[in-house]
Amino acid sequence: MALTPAPAESCPVPPPGSRGIDEILAAARARLRRLDPEQAHLACRAGALLVDIRPAGQRAAHGTVPGALTVERNVLEWRFDPRCAARLPQAVDYDVPVVVLCQEGYTSSLAAAALQDIGLGRATDVIGGFAAWRIAGLPTLGPTPPPRPSSTAPPVTAGRALR
């Protein structure tokens, strides 16, 4: 998700006191004790809640982590605030260890910081997100990669077959 900044001439002058997303992300991450995928996996095995905040389309396209609790980003705070009537049964108190997972580890940092804002001081996220989790070879479910063409099979051609 590494995005290149827009050229300076195309950016409007920001309002006083505003912060760019890079500053907001850096401030969020400075508050977290972020976990690499292996550390997150161990934390979950020790009782932390792994919370996948990705939209359904991303989960369908890329896969899921077995046992992860799915709570889409747009309702996360309501589901984990122990004061809220819409909370999940797992949101029993403010000491619940929550490890947030997104696709690449950007949105999860912002989400974990938001959970800290409501009092869940042990909230954190996974460095690199689901993509890094899968690359690390940790358990996943979901889409199987498309088969690679065999080197012995003839190439597929569009339209009519060549004679």
PDB file of C-alpha atoms in Angstrom:
ATOM      1  CA  MET A   1       0.000   0.000   0.000  1.00  0.00           C
ATOM      2  CA  ALA A   2       3.036   2.267  -0.176  1.00  0.00           C
ATOM      3  CA  LEU A   3       1.638   5.257  -1.964  1.00  0.00           C
ATOM      4  CA  THR A   4       3.712   7.976  -3.538  1.00  0.00           C
ATOM      5  CA  PRO A   5       2.923  11.455  -2.349  1.00  0.00           C
ATOM      6  CA  ALA A   6       1.231  13.751  -4.826  1.00  0.00           C
ATOM      7  CA  PRO A   7       3.467  16.376  -6.401  1.00  0.00           C
ATOM      8  CA  ALA A   8       3.595  19.508  -4.239  1.00  0.00           C
ATOM      9  CA  GLU A   9       2.040  21.700  -6.922  1.00  0.00           C
ATOM     10  CA  SER A  10      -1.150  19.601  -6.953  1.00  0.00           C
ATOM     11  CA  CYS A  11      -1.657  19.632  -3.153  1.00  0.00           C
ATOM     12  CA  PRO A  12      -3.777  22.359  -1.601  1.00  0.00           C
ATOM     13  CA  VAL A  13      -2.468  24.145   1.469  1.00  0.00           C
ATOM     14  CA  PRO A  14      -3.598  22.077   4.455  1.00  0.00           C
ATOM     15  CA  PRO A  15      -5.701  23.744   7.138  1.00  0.00           C
ATOM     16  CA  PRO A  16      -3.853  24.786  10.295  1.00  0.00           C
ATOM     17  CA  GLY A  17      -3.556  21.970  12.802  1.00  0.00           C
ATOM     18  CA  SER A  18      -4.311  19.223  10.300  1.00  0.00           C
ATOM     19  CA  ARG A  19      -2.018  16.238   9.914  1.00  0.00           C
ATOM     20  CA  GLY A  20      -1.303  14.161   6.842  1.00  0.00           C
ATOM     21  CA  ILE A  21      -2.032  10.440   6.886  1.00  0.00           C
ATOM     22  CA  ASP A  22       1.685   9.609   7.131  1.00  0.00           C
ATOM     23  CA  GLU A  23       1.881  11.640  10.360  1.00  0.00           C
ATOM     24  CA  ILE A  24      -1.287  10.054  11.721  1.00  0.00           C
ATOM     25  CA  LEU A  25      -0.001   6.562  10.915  1.00  0.00           C
ATOM     26  CA  ALA A  26       3.397   7.268  12.509  1.00  0.00           C
ATOM     27  CA  ALA A  27       1.714   8.609  15.667  1.00  0.00           C
ATOM     28  CA  ALA A  28      -0.528   5.533  15.878  1.00  0.00           C
ATOM     29  CA  ARG A  29       2.380   3.145  15.441  1.00  0.00           C
ATOM     30  CA  ALA A  30       4.477   4.984  18.037  1.00  0.00           C
ATOM     31  CA  ARG A  31       1.843   3.976  20.629  1.00  0.00           C
ATOM     32  CA  LEU A  32       1.730   0.297  19.669  1.00  0.00           C
ATOM     33  CA  ARG A  33       3.933  -2.657  20.454  1.00  0.00           C
ATOM     34  CA  ARG A  34       3.435  -4.084  16.977  1.00  0.00           C
ATOM     35  CA  LEU A  35       3.880  -7.805  16.421  1.00  0.00           C
ATOM     36  CA  ASP A  36       5.417  -9.595  13.481  1.00  0.00           C
ATOM     37  CA  PRO A  37       3.287 -12.498  12.196  1.00  0.00           C
ATOM     38  CA  GLU A  38       5.083 -15.132  14.264  1.00  0.00           C
ATOM     39  CA  GLN A  39       4.744 -13.064  17.462  1.00  0.00           C
ATOM     40  CA  ALA A  40       1.064 -12.473  16.697  1.00  0.00           C
ATOM     41  CA  HIS A  41       0.505 -16.184  16.162  1.00  0.00           C
ATOM     42  CA  LEU A  42       2.127 -16.960  19.508  1.00  0.00           C
ATOM     43  CA  ALA A  43       0.087 -14.227  21.218  1.00  0.00           C
ATOM     44  CA  CYS A  44      -3.118 -15.749  19.857  1.00  0.00           C
ATOM     45  CA  ARG A  45      -2.092 -19.209  21.005  1.00  0.00           C
ATOM     46  CA  ALA A  46      -1.580 -17.647  24.465  1.00  0.00           C
ATOM     47  CA  GLY A  47      -5.114 -16.190  24.466  1.00  0.00           C
ATOM     48  CA  ALA A  48      -5.027 -12.902  22.547  1.00  0.00           C
ATOM     49  CA  LEU A  49      -7.940 -12.240  20.205  1.00  0.00           C
ATOM     50  CA  LEU A  50      -6.913 -12.020  16.553  1.00  0.00           C
ATOM     51  CA  VAL A  51      -9.377  -9.648  14.901  1.00  0.00           C
ATOM     52  CA  ASP A  52      -9.560  -9.519  11.101  1.00  0.00           C
ATOM     53  CA  ILE A  53     -10.927  -6.105  10.102  1.00  0.00           C
ATOM     54  CA  ARG A  54     -10.724  -6.594   6.338  1.00  0.00           C
ATOM     55  CA  PRO A  55     -13.854  -6.216   4.208  1.00  0.00           C
ATOM     56  CA  ALA A  56     -15.537  -9.391   2.992  1.00  0.00           C
ATOM     57  CA  GLY A  57     -14.162  -8.900  -0.526  1.00  0.00           C
ATOM     58  CA  GLN A  58     -10.562  -8.946   0.687  1.00  0.00           C
ATOM     59  CA  ARG A  59     -11.173 -12.001   2.848  1.00  0.00           C
ATOM     60  CA  ALA A  60     -12.778 -13.789  -0.108  1.00  0.00           C
ATOM     61  CA  ALA A  61      -9.983 -12.821  -2.489  1.00  0.00           C
ATOM     62  CA  HIS A  62      -7.006 -13.486  -0.214  1.00  0.00           C
ATOM     63  CA  GLY A  63      -8.137 -15.935   2.454  1.00  0.00           C
ATOM     64  CA  THR A  64      -8.568 -15.885   6.209  1.00  0.00           C
ATOM     65  CA  VAL A  65      -6.819 -16.975   9.382  1.00  0.00           C
ATOM     66  CA  PRO A  66      -8.508 -19.902  11.126  1.00  0.00           C
ATOM     67  CA  GLY A  67      -9.946 -18.822  14.457  1.00  0.00           C
ATOM     68  CA  ALA A  68      -9.719 -15.091  13.748  1.00  0.00           C
ATOM     69  CA  LEU A  69     -12.678 -13.036  14.845  1.00  0.00           C
ATOM     70  CA  THR A  70     -14.115 -11.095  11.904  1.00  0.00           C
ATOM     71  CA  VAL A  71     -15.122  -7.547  12.805  1.00  0.00           C
ATOM     72  CA  GLU A  72     -15.123  -5.167   9.878  1.00  0.00           C
ATOM     73  CA  ARG A  73     -13.402  -1.851  10.466  1.00  0.00           C
ATOM     74  CA  ASN A  74     -16.563   0.254  10.342  1.00  0.00           C
ATOM     75  CA  VAL A  75     -17.921  -1.278  13.579  1.00  0.00           C
ATOM     76  CA  LEU A  76     -14.729  -2.178  15.449  1.00  0.00           C
ATOM     77  CA  GLU A  77     -14.929   0.360  18.291  1.00  0.00           C
ATOM     78  CA  TRP A  78     -18.591  -0.419  19.004  1.00  0.00           C
ATOM     79  CA  ARG A  79     -17.853  -4.149  19.180  1.00  0.00           C
ATOM     80  CA  PHE A  80     -14.910  -3.793  21.568  1.00  0.00           C
ATOM     81  CA  ASP A  81     -15.949  -0.954  23.889  1.00  0.00           C
ATOM     82  CA  PRO A  82     -16.953  -2.638  27.166  1.00  0.00           C
ATOM     83  CA  ARG A  83     -19.301   0.339  27.822  1.00  0.00           C
ATOM     84  CA  CYS A  84     -21.249  -0.179  24.584  1.00  0.00           C
ATOM     85  CA  ALA A  85     -24.453  -2.199  24.329  1.00  0.00           C
ATOM     86  CA  ALA A  86     -23.334  -3.387  20.864  1.00  0.00           C
ATOM     87  CA  ARG A  87     -20.124  -4.954  22.233  1.00  0.00           C
ATOM     88  CA  LEU A  88     -19.120  -8.526  21.531  1.00  0.00           C
ATOM     89  CA  PRO A  89     -19.139 -11.100  24.340  1.00  0.00           C
ATOM     90  CA  GLN A  90     -15.313 -11.101  24.123  1.00  0.00           C
ATOM     91  CA  ALA A  91     -15.190  -7.403  25.072  1.00  0.00           C
ATOM     92  CA  VAL A  92     -15.437  -8.189  28.757  1.00  0.00           C
ATOM     93  CA  ASP A  93     -12.976  -5.620  30.065  1.00  0.00           C
ATOM     94  CA  TYR A  94     -10.242  -3.189  29.113  1.00  0.00           C
ATOM     95  CA  ASP A  95      -7.405  -5.664  29.611  1.00  0.00           C
ATOM     96  CA  VAL A  96      -8.407  -7.928  26.697  1.00  0.00           C
ATOM     97  CA  PRO A  97      -5.396  -8.482  24.433  1.00  0.00           C
ATOM     98  CA  VAL A  98      -6.497  -7.690  20.882  1.00  0.00           C
ATOM     99  CA  VAL A  99      -4.305  -8.180  17.810  1.00  0.00           C
ATOM    100  CA  VAL A 100      -5.758  -6.426  14.765  1.00  0.00           C
ATOM    101  CA  LEU A 101      -5.142  -7.795  11.271  1.00  0.00           C
ATOM    102  CA  CYS A 102      -5.739  -6.040   7.945  1.00  0.00           C
ATOM    103  CA  GLN A 103      -4.383  -6.894   4.500  1.00  0.00           C
ATOM    104  CA  GLU A 104      -0.982  -5.165   4.666  1.00  0.00           C
ATOM    105  CA  GLY A 105      -0.647  -3.668   8.153  1.00  0.00           C
ATOM    106  CA  TYR A 106      -1.674  -0.051   7.594  1.00  0.00           C
ATOM    107  CA  THR A 107      -5.353   0.152   8.506  1.00  0.00           C
ATOM    108  CA  SER A 108      -4.738  -2.219  11.404  1.00  0.00           C
ATOM    109  CA  SER A 109      -2.334   0.259  13.015  1.00  0.00           C
ATOM    110  CA  LEU A 110      -4.973   2.994  12.919  1.00  0.00           C
ATOM    111  CA  ALA A 111      -7.610   0.573  14.217  1.00  0.00           C
ATOM    112  CA  ALA A 112      -5.442  -0.673  17.093  1.00  0.00           C
ATOM    113  CA  ALA A 113      -4.719   2.929  18.120  1.00  0.00           C
ATOM    114  CA  ALA A 114      -8.488   3.600  18.075  1.00  0.00           C
ATOM    115  CA  LEU A 115      -9.012   0.621  20.390  1.00  0.00           C
ATOM    116  CA  GLN A 116      -6.367   2.032  22.710  1.00  0.00           C
ATOM    117  CA  ASP A 117      -8.271   5.335  22.637  1.00  0.00           C
ATOM    118  CA  ILE A 118     -11.343   3.597  24.088  1.00  0.00           C
ATOM    119  CA  GLY A 119      -9.210   2.034  26.812  1.00  0.00           C
ATOM    120  CA  LEU A 120      -7.978  -1.282  25.435  1.00  0.00           C
ATOM    121  CA  GLY A 121      -4.338  -0.665  26.310  1.00  0.00           C
ATOM    122  CA  ARG A 122      -3.177  -4.074  25.071  1.00  0.00           C
ATOM    123  CA  ALA A 123      -4.478  -3.571  21.525  1.00  0.00           C
ATOM    124  CA  THR A 124      -1.881  -3.850  18.777  1.00  0.00           C
ATOM    125  CA  ASP A 125      -1.573  -5.029  15.184  1.00  0.00           C
ATOM    126  CA  VAL A 126       0.337  -7.349  12.862  1.00  0.00           C
ATOM    127  CA  ILE A 127       3.263  -5.898  10.933  1.00  0.00           C
ATOM    128  CA  GLY A 128       2.619  -6.570   7.247  1.00  0.00           C
ATOM    129  CA  GLY A 129      -0.938  -7.776   7.857  1.00  0.00           C
ATOM    130  CA  PHE A 130      -2.475 -10.884   6.330  1.00  0.00           C
ATOM    131  CA  ALA A 131      -0.031 -10.787   3.414  1.00  0.00           C
ATOM    132  CA  ALA A 132       2.926 -11.153   5.789  1.00  0.00           C
ATOM    133  CA  TRP A 133       1.055 -13.780   7.845  1.00  0.00           C
ATOM    134  CA  ARG A 134       0.611 -15.908   4.728  1.00  0.00           C
ATOM    135  CA  ILE A 135       4.207 -15.369   3.551  1.00  0.00           C
ATOM    136  CA  ALA A 136       5.403 -16.497   7.000  1.00  0.00           C
ATOM    137  CA  GLY A 137       3.651 -19.812   6.355  1.00  0.00           C
ATOM    138  CA  LEU A 138       1.236 -19.434   9.257  1.00  0.00           C
ATOM    139  CA  PRO A 139      -2.189 -21.119   9.100  1.00  0.00           C
ATOM    140  CA  THR A 140      -4.602 -19.699   6.534  1.00  0.00           C
ATOM    141  CA  LEU A 141      -7.783 -20.798   4.837  1.00  0.00           C
ATOM    142  CA  GLY A 142      -8.966 -19.690   1.517  1.00  0.00           C
ATOM    143  CA  PRO A 143      -8.330 -19.182  -2.014  1.00  0.00           C
ATOM    144  CA  THR A 144      -5.974 -21.592  -3.533  1.00  0.00           C
ATOM    145  CA  PRO A 145      -3.524 -20.034  -5.935  1.00  0.00           C
ATOM    146  CA  PRO A 146      -4.350 -20.564  -9.603  1.00  0.00           C
ATOM    147  CA  PRO A 147      -2.544 -23.567 -11.059  1.00  0.00           C
ATOM    148  CA  ARG A 148       0.690 -22.802 -12.832  1.00  0.00           C
ATOM    149  CA  PRO A 149       0.807 -23.860 -16.448  1.00  0.00           C
ATOM    150  CA  SER A 150       2.770 -27.018 -17.012  1.00  0.00           C
ATOM    151  CA  SER A 151       5.952 -26.557 -18.996  1.00  0.00           C
ATOM    152  CA  THR A 152       4.993 -29.657 -21.030  1.00  0.00           C
ATOM    153  CA  ALA A 153       1.526 -28.414 -21.987  1.00  0.00           C
ATOM    154  CA  PRO A 154       1.091 -26.512 -25.252  1.00  0.00           C
ATOM    155  CA  PRO A 155       0.415 -22.790 -24.835  1.00  0.00           C
ATOM    156  CA  VAL A 156      -3.207 -21.626 -24.807  1.00  0.00           C
ATOM    157  CA  THR A 157      -4.081 -19.362 -27.717  1.00  0.00           C
ATOM    158  CA  ALA A 158      -6.933 -16.918 -27.978  1.00  0.00           C
ATOM    159  CA  GLY A 159      -9.459 -17.384 -30.731  1.00  0.00           C
ATOM    160  CA  ARG A 160      -9.137 -20.282 -33.198  1.00  0.00           C
ATOM    161  CA  ALA A 161      -6.561 -22.957 -32.715  1.00  0.00           C
ATOM    162  CA  LEU A 162      -3.501 -22.657 -34.913  1.00  0.00           C
ATOM    163  CA  ARG A 163      -2.969 -25.455 -37.461  1.00  0.00           C
TER     164      ARG A 163
END
